[in-house]
JSON list of C-alpha atoms in Angstrom, two decimals:
[
{"chain": "A", "resi": 135, "resn": "UNK", "atom": "CA", "xyz": [-8.65, -1.68, 27.17]},
{"chain": "A", "resi": 136, "resn": "UNK", "atom": "CA", "xyz": [-9.46, 2.02, 26.90]},
{"chain": "A", "resi": 137, "resn": "UNK", "atom": "CA", "xyz": [-9.41, 3.52, 23.42]},
{"chain": "A", "resi": 138, "resn": "UNK", "atom": "CA", "xyz": [-8.59, 7.10, 22.48]},
{"chain": "A", "resi": 139, "resn": "UNK", "atom": "CA", "xyz": [-9.94, 8.42, 19.17]},
{"chain": "A", "resi": 140, "resn": "UNK", "atom": "CA", "xyz": [-7.06, 9.61, 16.97]},
{"chain": "A", "resi": 141, "resn": "UNK", "atom": "CA", "xyz": [-8.83, 10.66, 13.79]},
{"chain": "A", "resi": 142, "resn": "UNK", "atom": "CA", "xyz": [-10.74, 9.86, 10.65]},
{"chain": "A", "resi": 143, "resn": "UNK", "atom": "CA", "xyz": [-10.90, 11.01, 7.05]},
{"chain": "A", "resi": 144, "resn": "UNK", "atom": "CA", "xyz": [-14.59, 10.15, 6.89]},
{"chain": "A", "resi": 145, "resn": "UNK", "atom": "CA", "xyz": [-17.03, 12.97, 6.35]},
{"chain": "A", "resi": 146, "resn": "UNK", "atom": "CA", "xyz": [-20.04, 11.16, 7.85]},
{"chain": "A", "resi": 147, "resn": "UNK", "atom": "CA", "xyz": [-18.63, 9.38, 10.91]},
{"chain": "A", "resi": 148, "resn": "UNK", "atom": "CA", "xyz": [-18.06, 6.00, 9.25]},
{"chain": "A", "resi": 149, "resn": "UNK", "atom": "CA", "xyz": [-14.72, 4.29, 8.82]},
{"chain": "A", "resi": 150, "resn": "UNK", "atom": "CA", "xyz": [-11.83, 4.56, 8.26]},
{"chain": "A", "resi": 151, "resn": "UNK", "atom": "CA", "xyz": [-10.81, 5.58, 11.75]},
{"chain": "A", "resi": 152, "resn": "UNK", "atom": "CA", "xyz": [-7.74, 5.25, 13.98]},
{"chain": "A", "resi": 153, "resn": "UNK", "atom": "CA", "xyz": [-7.74, 4.70, 17.74]},
{"chain": "A", "resi": 154, "resn": "UNK", "atom": "CA", "xyz": [-4.98, 4.24, 20.31]},
{"chain": "A", "resi": 155, "resn": "UNK", "atom": "CA", "xyz": [-5.09, 1.72, 23.15]},
{"chain": "A", "resi": 156, "resn": "UNK", "atom": "CA", "xyz": [-4.23, 4.03, 26.05]},
{"chain": "A", "resi": 157, "resn": "UNK", "atom": "CA", "xyz": [-2.71, 1.18, 28.07]},
{"chain": "A", "resi": 158, "resn": "UNK", "atom": "CA", "xyz": [-0.38, -0.33, 25.47]},
{"chain": "A", "resi": 159, "resn": "UNK", "atom": "CA", "xyz": [-0.01, 2.42, 22.86]},
{"chain": "A", "resi": 160, "resn": "UNK", "atom": "CA", "xyz": [-1.13, -0.02, 20.16]},
{"chain": "A", "resi": 161, "resn": "UNK", "atom": "CA", "xyz": [-3.13, 1.38, 17.25]},
{"chain": "A", "resi": 162, "resn": "UNK", "atom": "CA", "xyz": [-6.60, 0.02, 16.44]},
{"chain": "A", "resi": 163, "resn": "UNK", "atom": "CA", "xyz": [-7.79, 0.44, 12.86]},
{"chain": "A", "resi": 164, "resn": "UNK", "atom": "CA", "xyz": [-11.41, 0.57, 11.74]},
{"chain": "A", "resi": 165, "resn": "UNK", "atom": "CA", "xyz": [-12.02, 0.13, 8.02]},
{"chain": "A", "resi": 166, "resn": "UNK", "atom": "CA", "xyz": [-13.74, -1.84, 5.31]},
{"chain": "A", "resi": 167, "resn": "UNK", "atom": "CA", "xyz": [-12.84, -5.52, 5.36]},
{"chain": "A", "resi": 168, "resn": "UNK", "atom": "CA", "xyz": [-10.57, -6.76, 2.57]},
{"chain": "A", "resi": 169, "resn": "UNK", "atom": "CA", "xyz": [-12.61, -9.37, 0.72]},
{"chain": "A", "resi": 170, "resn": "UNK", "atom": "CA", "xyz": [-11.05, -9.63, -2.74]},
{"chain": "A", "resi": 171, "resn": "UNK", "atom": "CA", "xyz": [-9.97, -13.29, -3.10]},
{"chain": "A", "resi": 172, "resn": "UNK", "atom": "CA", "xyz": [-6.99, -12.33, -5.27]},
{"chain": "A", "resi": 173, "resn": "UNK", "atom": "CA", "xyz": [-5.66, -9.91, -2.67]},
{"chain": "A", "resi": 174, "resn": "UNK", "atom": "CA", "xyz": [-6.33, -12.29, 0.22]},
{"chain": "A", "resi": 175, "resn": "UNK", "atom": "CA", "xyz": [-4.39, -15.04, -1.58]},
{"chain": "A", "resi": 176, "resn": "UNK", "atom": "CA", "xyz": [-1.29, -12.81, -1.59]},
{"chain": "A", "resi": 177, "resn": "UNK", "atom": "CA", "xyz": [-1.19, -12.36, 2.19]},
{"chain": "A", "resi": 178, "resn": "UNK", "atom": "CA", "xyz": [1.35, -14.36, 4.19]},
{"chain": "A", "resi": 179, "resn": "UNK", "atom": "CA", "xyz": [1.43, -15.97, 7.62]},
{"chain": "A", "resi": 180, "resn": "UNK", "atom": "CA", "xyz": [-2.25, -15.32, 8.35]},
{"chain": "A", "resi": 181, "resn": "UNK", "atom": "CA", "xyz": [-3.55, -16.49, 11.74]},
{"chain": "A", "resi": 182, "resn": "UNK", "atom": "CA", "xyz": [-7.14, -17.62, 12.20]},
{"chain": "A", "resi": 183, "resn": "UNK", "atom": "CA", "xyz": [-7.69, -14.69, 14.58]},
{"chain": "A", "resi": 184, "resn": "UNK", "atom": "CA", "xyz": [-6.62, -12.05, 12.03]},
{"chain": "A", "resi": 185, "resn": "UNK", "atom": "CA", "xyz": [-8.68, -9.97, 9.64]},
{"chain": "A", "resi": 186, "resn": "UNK", "atom": "CA", "xyz": [-7.62, -7.31, 7.18]},
{"chain": "A", "resi": 187, "resn": "UNK", "atom": "CA", "xyz": [-9.00, -3.86, 6.53]},
{"chain": "A", "resi": 188, "resn": "UNK", "atom": "CA", "xyz": [-8.36, -1.36, 3.76]},
{"chain": "A", "resi": 189, "resn": "UNK", "atom": "CA", "xyz": [-7.10, 2.02, 4.98]},
{"chain": "A", "resi": 190, "resn": "UNK", "atom": "CA", "xyz": [-6.67, 5.00, 2.66]},
{"chain": "A", "resi": 191, "resn": "UNK", "atom": "CA", "xyz": [-3.10, 6.32, 2.62]},
{"chain": "A", "resi": 192, "resn": "UNK", "atom": "CA", "xyz": [-4.46, 9.80, 3.44]},
{"chain": "A", "resi": 193, "resn": "UNK", "atom": "CA", "xyz": [-5.69, 8.61, 6.84]},
{"chain": "A", "resi": 194, "resn": "UNK", "atom": "CA", "xyz": [-2.27, 7.30, 7.83]},
{"chain": "A", "resi": 195, "resn": "UNK", "atom": "CA", "xyz": [-0.34, 10.29, 6.52]},
{"chain": "A", "resi": 196, "resn": "UNK", "atom": "CA", "xyz": [-2.71, 12.81, 8.10]},
{"chain": "A", "resi": 197, "resn": "UNK", "atom": "CA", "xyz": [-2.37, 11.33, 11.59]},
{"chain": "A", "resi": 198, "resn": "UNK", "atom": "CA", "xyz": [1.19, 9.96, 11.47]},
{"chain": "A", "resi": 199, "resn": "UNK", "atom": "CA", "xyz": [3.50, 11.38, 14.15]},
{"chain": "A", "resi": 200, "resn": "UNK", "atom": "CA", "xyz": [5.60, 14.20, 12.82]},
{"chain": "A", "resi": 201, "resn": "UNK", "atom": "CA", "xyz": [9.18, 14.92, 13.78]},
{"chain": "A", "resi": 202, "resn": "UNK", "atom": "CA", "xyz": [9.51, 18.04, 15.93]},
{"chain": "A", "resi": 203, "resn": "UNK", "atom": "CA", "xyz": [10.93, 21.05, 14.12]},
{"chain": "A", "resi": 204, "resn": "UNK", "atom": "CA", "xyz": [14.20, 22.40, 15.57]}
]
């Protein structure tokens, strides 16, 4: 797997950060782990291999693909 840095909203090089797997096009997300028991209890169909991270909306909207302008 080769990762391509997409972007971050962090000022000091920490998380949150987005990467793209250059082979599959999948997105890899780096962020703070979700640990609140109340929030974790609301998640559905969780596999043992999964973890959850909190991503600020600004990160996703800043780097979301935009439709080309005509």
